[in-house]
Short mmCIF file of C-alpha atoms in Angstrom, two decimals:
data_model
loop_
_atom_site.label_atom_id
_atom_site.label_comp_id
_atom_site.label_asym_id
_atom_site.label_seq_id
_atom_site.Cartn_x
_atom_site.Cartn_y
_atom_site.Cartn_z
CA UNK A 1 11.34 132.04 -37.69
CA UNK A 2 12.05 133.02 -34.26
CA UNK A 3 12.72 129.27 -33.42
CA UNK A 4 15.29 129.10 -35.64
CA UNK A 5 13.03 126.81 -38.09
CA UNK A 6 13.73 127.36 -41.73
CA UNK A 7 11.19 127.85 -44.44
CA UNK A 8 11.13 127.05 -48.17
CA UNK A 9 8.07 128.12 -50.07
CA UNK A 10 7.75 125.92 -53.19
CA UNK A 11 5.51 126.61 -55.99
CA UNK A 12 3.62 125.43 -58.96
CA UNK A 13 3.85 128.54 -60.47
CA UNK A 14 5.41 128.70 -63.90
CA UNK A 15 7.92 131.56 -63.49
CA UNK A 16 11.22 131.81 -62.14
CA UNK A 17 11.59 131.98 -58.73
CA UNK A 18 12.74 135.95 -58.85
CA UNK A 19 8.76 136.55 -60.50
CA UNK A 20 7.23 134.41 -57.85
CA UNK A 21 8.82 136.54 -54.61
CA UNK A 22 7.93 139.70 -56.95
CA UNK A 23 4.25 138.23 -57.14
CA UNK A 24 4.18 136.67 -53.26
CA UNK A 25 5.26 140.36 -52.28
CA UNK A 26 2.26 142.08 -53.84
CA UNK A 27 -0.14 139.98 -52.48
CA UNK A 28 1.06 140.73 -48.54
CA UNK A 29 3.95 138.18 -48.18
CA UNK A 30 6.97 139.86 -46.98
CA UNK A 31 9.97 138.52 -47.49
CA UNK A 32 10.66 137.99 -43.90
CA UNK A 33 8.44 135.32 -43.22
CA UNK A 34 10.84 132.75 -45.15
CA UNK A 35 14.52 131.67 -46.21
CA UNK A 36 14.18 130.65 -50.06
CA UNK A 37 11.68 130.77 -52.74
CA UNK A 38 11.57 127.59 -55.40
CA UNK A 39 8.80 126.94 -58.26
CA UNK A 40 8.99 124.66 -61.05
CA UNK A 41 9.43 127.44 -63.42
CA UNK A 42 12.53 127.76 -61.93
CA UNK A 43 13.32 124.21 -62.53
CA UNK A 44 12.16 123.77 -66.24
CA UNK A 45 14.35 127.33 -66.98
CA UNK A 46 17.30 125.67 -65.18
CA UNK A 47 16.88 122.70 -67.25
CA UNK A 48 16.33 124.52 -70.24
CA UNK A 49 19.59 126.87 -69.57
CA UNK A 50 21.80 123.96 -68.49
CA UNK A 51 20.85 121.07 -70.95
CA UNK A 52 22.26 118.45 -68.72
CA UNK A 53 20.44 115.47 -69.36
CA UNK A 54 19.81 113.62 -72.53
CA UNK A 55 16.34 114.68 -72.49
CA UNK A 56 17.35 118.41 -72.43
CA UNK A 57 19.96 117.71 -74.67
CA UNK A 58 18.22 116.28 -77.83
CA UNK A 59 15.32 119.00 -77.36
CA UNK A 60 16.67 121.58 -80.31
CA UNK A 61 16.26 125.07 -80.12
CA UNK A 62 12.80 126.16 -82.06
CA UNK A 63 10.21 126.31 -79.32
CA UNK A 64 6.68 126.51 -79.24
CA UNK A 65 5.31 128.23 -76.09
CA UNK A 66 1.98 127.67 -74.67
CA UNK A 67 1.66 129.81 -71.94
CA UNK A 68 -0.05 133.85 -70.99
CA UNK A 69 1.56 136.62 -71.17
CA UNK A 70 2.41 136.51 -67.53
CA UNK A 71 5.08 133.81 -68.39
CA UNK A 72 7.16 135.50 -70.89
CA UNK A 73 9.86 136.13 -67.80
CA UNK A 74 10.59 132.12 -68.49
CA UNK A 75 11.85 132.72 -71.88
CA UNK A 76 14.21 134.79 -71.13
CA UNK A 77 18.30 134.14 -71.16
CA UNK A 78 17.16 131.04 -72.80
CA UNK A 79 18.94 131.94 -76.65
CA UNK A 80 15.38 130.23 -78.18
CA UNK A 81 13.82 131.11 -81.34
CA UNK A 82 10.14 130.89 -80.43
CA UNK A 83 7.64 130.02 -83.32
CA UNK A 84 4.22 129.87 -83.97
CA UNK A 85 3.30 126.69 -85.12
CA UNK A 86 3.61 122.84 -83.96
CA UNK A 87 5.29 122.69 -87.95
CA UNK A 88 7.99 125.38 -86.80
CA UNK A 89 8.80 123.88 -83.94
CA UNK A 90 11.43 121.31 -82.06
CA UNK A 91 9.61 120.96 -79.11
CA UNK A 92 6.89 122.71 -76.95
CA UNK A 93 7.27 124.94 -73.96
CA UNK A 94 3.84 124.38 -71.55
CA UNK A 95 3.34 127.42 -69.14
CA UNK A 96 -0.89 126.61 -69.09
CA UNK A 97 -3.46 128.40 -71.29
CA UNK A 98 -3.54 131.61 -72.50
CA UNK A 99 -6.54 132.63 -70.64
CA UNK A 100 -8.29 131.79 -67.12
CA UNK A 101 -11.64 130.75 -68.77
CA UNK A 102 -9.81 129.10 -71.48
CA UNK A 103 -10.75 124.48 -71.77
CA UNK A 104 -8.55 122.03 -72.63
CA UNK A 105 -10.98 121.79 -76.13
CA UNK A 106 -9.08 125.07 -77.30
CA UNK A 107 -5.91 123.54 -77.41
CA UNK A 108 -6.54 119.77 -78.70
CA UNK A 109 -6.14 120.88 -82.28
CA UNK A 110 -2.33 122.19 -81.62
CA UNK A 111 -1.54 119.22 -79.17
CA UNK A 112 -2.51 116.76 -82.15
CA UNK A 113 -0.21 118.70 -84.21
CA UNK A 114 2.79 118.54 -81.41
CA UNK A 115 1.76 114.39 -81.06
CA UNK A 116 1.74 113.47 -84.55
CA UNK A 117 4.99 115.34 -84.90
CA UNK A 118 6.50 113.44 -81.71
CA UNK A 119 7.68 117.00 -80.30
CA UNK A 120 8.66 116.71 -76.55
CA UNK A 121 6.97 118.85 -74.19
CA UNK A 122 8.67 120.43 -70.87
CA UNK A 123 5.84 120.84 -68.66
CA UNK A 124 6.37 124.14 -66.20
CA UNK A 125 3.27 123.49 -63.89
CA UNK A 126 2.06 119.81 -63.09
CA UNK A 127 -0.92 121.30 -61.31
CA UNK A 128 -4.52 120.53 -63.25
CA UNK A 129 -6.23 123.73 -61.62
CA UNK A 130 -5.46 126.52 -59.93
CA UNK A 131 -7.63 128.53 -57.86
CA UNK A 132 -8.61 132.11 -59.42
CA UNK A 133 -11.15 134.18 -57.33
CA UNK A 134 -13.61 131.78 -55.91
CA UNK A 135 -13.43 129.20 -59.15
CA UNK A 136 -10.99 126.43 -60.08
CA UNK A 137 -9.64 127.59 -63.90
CA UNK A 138 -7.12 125.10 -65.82
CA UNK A 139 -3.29 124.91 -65.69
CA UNK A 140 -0.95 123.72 -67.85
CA UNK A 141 -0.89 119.99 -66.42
CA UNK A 142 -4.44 119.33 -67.48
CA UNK A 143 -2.91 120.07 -71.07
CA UNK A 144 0.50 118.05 -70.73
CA UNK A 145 -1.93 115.34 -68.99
CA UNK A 146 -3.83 115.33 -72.11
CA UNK A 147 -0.61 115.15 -74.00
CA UNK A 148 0.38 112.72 -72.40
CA UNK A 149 -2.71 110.04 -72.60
CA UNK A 150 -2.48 111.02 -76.47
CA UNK A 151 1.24 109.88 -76.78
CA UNK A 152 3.09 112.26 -76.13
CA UNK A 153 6.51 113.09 -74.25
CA UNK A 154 5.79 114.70 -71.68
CA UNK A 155 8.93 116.22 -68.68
CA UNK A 156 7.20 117.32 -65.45
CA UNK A 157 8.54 119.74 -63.02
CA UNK A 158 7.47 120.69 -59.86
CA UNK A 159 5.31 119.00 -57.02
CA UNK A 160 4.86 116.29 -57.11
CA UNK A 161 7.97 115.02 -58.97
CA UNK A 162 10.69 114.03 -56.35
CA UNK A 163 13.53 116.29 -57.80
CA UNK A 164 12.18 119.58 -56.91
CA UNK A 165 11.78 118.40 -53.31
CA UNK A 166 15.47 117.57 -53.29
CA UNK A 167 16.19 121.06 -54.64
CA UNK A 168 14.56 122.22 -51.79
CA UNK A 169 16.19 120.73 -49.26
CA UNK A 170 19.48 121.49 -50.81
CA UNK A 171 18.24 125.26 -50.00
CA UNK A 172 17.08 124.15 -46.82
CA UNK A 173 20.66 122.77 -45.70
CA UNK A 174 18.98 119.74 -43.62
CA UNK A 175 19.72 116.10 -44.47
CA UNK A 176 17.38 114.69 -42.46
CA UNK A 177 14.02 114.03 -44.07
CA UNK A 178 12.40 113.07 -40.61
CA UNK A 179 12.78 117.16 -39.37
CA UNK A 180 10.82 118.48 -42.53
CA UNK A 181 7.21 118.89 -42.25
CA UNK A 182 5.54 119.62 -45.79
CA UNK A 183 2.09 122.07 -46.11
CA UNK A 184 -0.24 122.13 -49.24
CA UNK A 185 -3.60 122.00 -49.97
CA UNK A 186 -3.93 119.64 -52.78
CA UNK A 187 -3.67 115.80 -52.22
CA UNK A 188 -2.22 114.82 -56.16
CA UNK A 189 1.01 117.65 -55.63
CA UNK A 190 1.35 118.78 -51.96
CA UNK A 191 0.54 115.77 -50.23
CA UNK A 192 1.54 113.32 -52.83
CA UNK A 193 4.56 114.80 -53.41
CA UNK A 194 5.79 115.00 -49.73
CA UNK A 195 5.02 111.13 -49.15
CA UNK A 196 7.24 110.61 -52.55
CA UNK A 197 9.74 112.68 -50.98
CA UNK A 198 10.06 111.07 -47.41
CA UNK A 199 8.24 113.99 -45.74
CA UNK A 200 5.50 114.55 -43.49
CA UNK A 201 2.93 116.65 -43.93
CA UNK A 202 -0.31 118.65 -43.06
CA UNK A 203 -3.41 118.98 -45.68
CA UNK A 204 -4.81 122.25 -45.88
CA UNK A 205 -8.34 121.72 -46.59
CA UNK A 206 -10.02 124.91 -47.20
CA UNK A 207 -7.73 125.11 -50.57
CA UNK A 208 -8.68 123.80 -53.93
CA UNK A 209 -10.36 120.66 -52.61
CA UNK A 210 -12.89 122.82 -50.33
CA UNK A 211 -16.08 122.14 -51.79
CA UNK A 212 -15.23 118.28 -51.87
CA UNK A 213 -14.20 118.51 -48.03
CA UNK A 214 -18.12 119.98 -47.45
CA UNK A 215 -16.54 123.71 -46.57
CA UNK A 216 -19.23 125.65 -48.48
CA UNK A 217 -19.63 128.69 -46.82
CA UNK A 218 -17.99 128.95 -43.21
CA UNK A 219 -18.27 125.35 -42.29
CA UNK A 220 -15.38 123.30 -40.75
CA UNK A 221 -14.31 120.76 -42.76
CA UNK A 222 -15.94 117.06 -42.97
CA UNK A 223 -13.17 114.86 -42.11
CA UNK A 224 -15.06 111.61 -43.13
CA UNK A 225 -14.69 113.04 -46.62
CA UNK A 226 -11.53 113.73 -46.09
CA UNK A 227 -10.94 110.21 -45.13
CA UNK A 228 -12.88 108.63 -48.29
CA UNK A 229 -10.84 110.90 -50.38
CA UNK A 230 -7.48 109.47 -49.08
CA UNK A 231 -8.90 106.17 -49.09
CA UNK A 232 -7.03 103.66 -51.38
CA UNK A 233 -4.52 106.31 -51.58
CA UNK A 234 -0.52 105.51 -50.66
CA UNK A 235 0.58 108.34 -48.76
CA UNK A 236 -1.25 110.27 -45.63
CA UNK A 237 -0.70 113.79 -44.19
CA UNK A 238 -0.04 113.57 -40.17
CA UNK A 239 -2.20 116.37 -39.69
CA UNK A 240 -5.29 118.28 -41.51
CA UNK A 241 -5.80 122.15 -41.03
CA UNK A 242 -8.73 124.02 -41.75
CA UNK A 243 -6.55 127.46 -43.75
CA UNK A 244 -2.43 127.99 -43.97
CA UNK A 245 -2.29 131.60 -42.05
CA UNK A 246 0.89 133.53 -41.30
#
């Protein structure tokens, strides 16, 4: 900050960006340390509010949320009528599971339903698993992934989908791709999503791909399996940290 660089923090979470610097802030983030706050939450609500594209468009207004009670801010200012059922609805509203210990086996019955019906989904959190404590627990793109592979429609936001990057740097104020330097800890959305974007960045390994880097415990991380786990990969971080500190 002092060097005049600007910071975006961009996040998988699915909540608007208001509920993210609300959540950031309780857990010792202060608002200082960055510019602007984006998460695809924000993006699927935006999409949602503005209808802008065909996809958006055609999606009707009876929705079916998936999602915790710590995503009910994203319904909000929206004018839907939320129903119960994959019958009720137009199309389905994917936040993640209910519950942190919840499998993707709880929900298969209800994403048949949404399949067979051809219901679009808006997915508000590409990420697969999120870390909770000290164990990975399932997000709500391990469902629309599912969805997905069964048939279904399926409209990501977030890392590591390109437009969300572009949102960012639109925040940012800097055209030029080559002065950004992207930092994540998970190779299919952070790292991924930079090299889809045109930006550099730096792996953090002690995140959600720890144990597979060797860091059990206090060890360093094994950069030969960091290697093998980029192999055959297109896109490579310029750098590899061991934690993101402030």
């Amino acid at each position: 900050m002092r060097t005049g660089k600007r910071i975006v923090l961009l996040s998988n979470a699915p909540r608007r960006a208001n509920d993210a610097v609300r959540r950031i802030t309780q857990i010792g983030v202060p608002a200082g340390l960055y510019h602007h706050v984006m998460s695809s939450g924000e993006e699927a609500w935006q999409h949602l509010y503005r209808r802008d594209d065909p996809f958006y468009a055609a999606l009707g207004w009876r929705c079916l949320h998936i999602g915790s009670e710590r995503d009910l801010e994203i319904r909000e200012g929206l004018g839907l009528d939320f129903v119960d059922t994959a019958e009720q609805a137009e199309f389905i509203l994917n936040t993640g599971p209910a519950g942190w210990d919840d499998r993707i086996e709880d929900y298969e019955p209800l994403l048949r339903q949404g399949v067979t019906r051809d219901l679009p989904m808006v997915c508000a959190n590409p990420d697969l698993v999120v870390m909770h404590g000290n164990r990975l627990a399932l997000c709500a793109g391990a469902l629309a992934k599912w969805y997905e592979e069964a048939g279904g429609r399926v409209r990501w936001h977030g890392k590591p989908f390109r437009s969300v990057y572009d949102t960012c740097l639109d925040l940012l104020g800097i055209d030029d791709r080559s002065r950004i330097l992207a930092v994540g800890d998970s190779l299919r959305t952070d790292i991924a999503g930079a090299a889809g974007a045109g930006l550099d960045s730096v792996l953090i390994a002690g995140g959600i791909h720890a144990e597979e880097f060797g860091m059990i415990g206090e060890r360093a991380p094994d950069l030969q399996h960091i290697a093998a786990a980029l192999r055959g990969n297109p896109y490579r971080p310029v750098g590899v940290a061991w934690n993101f500190c402030w």
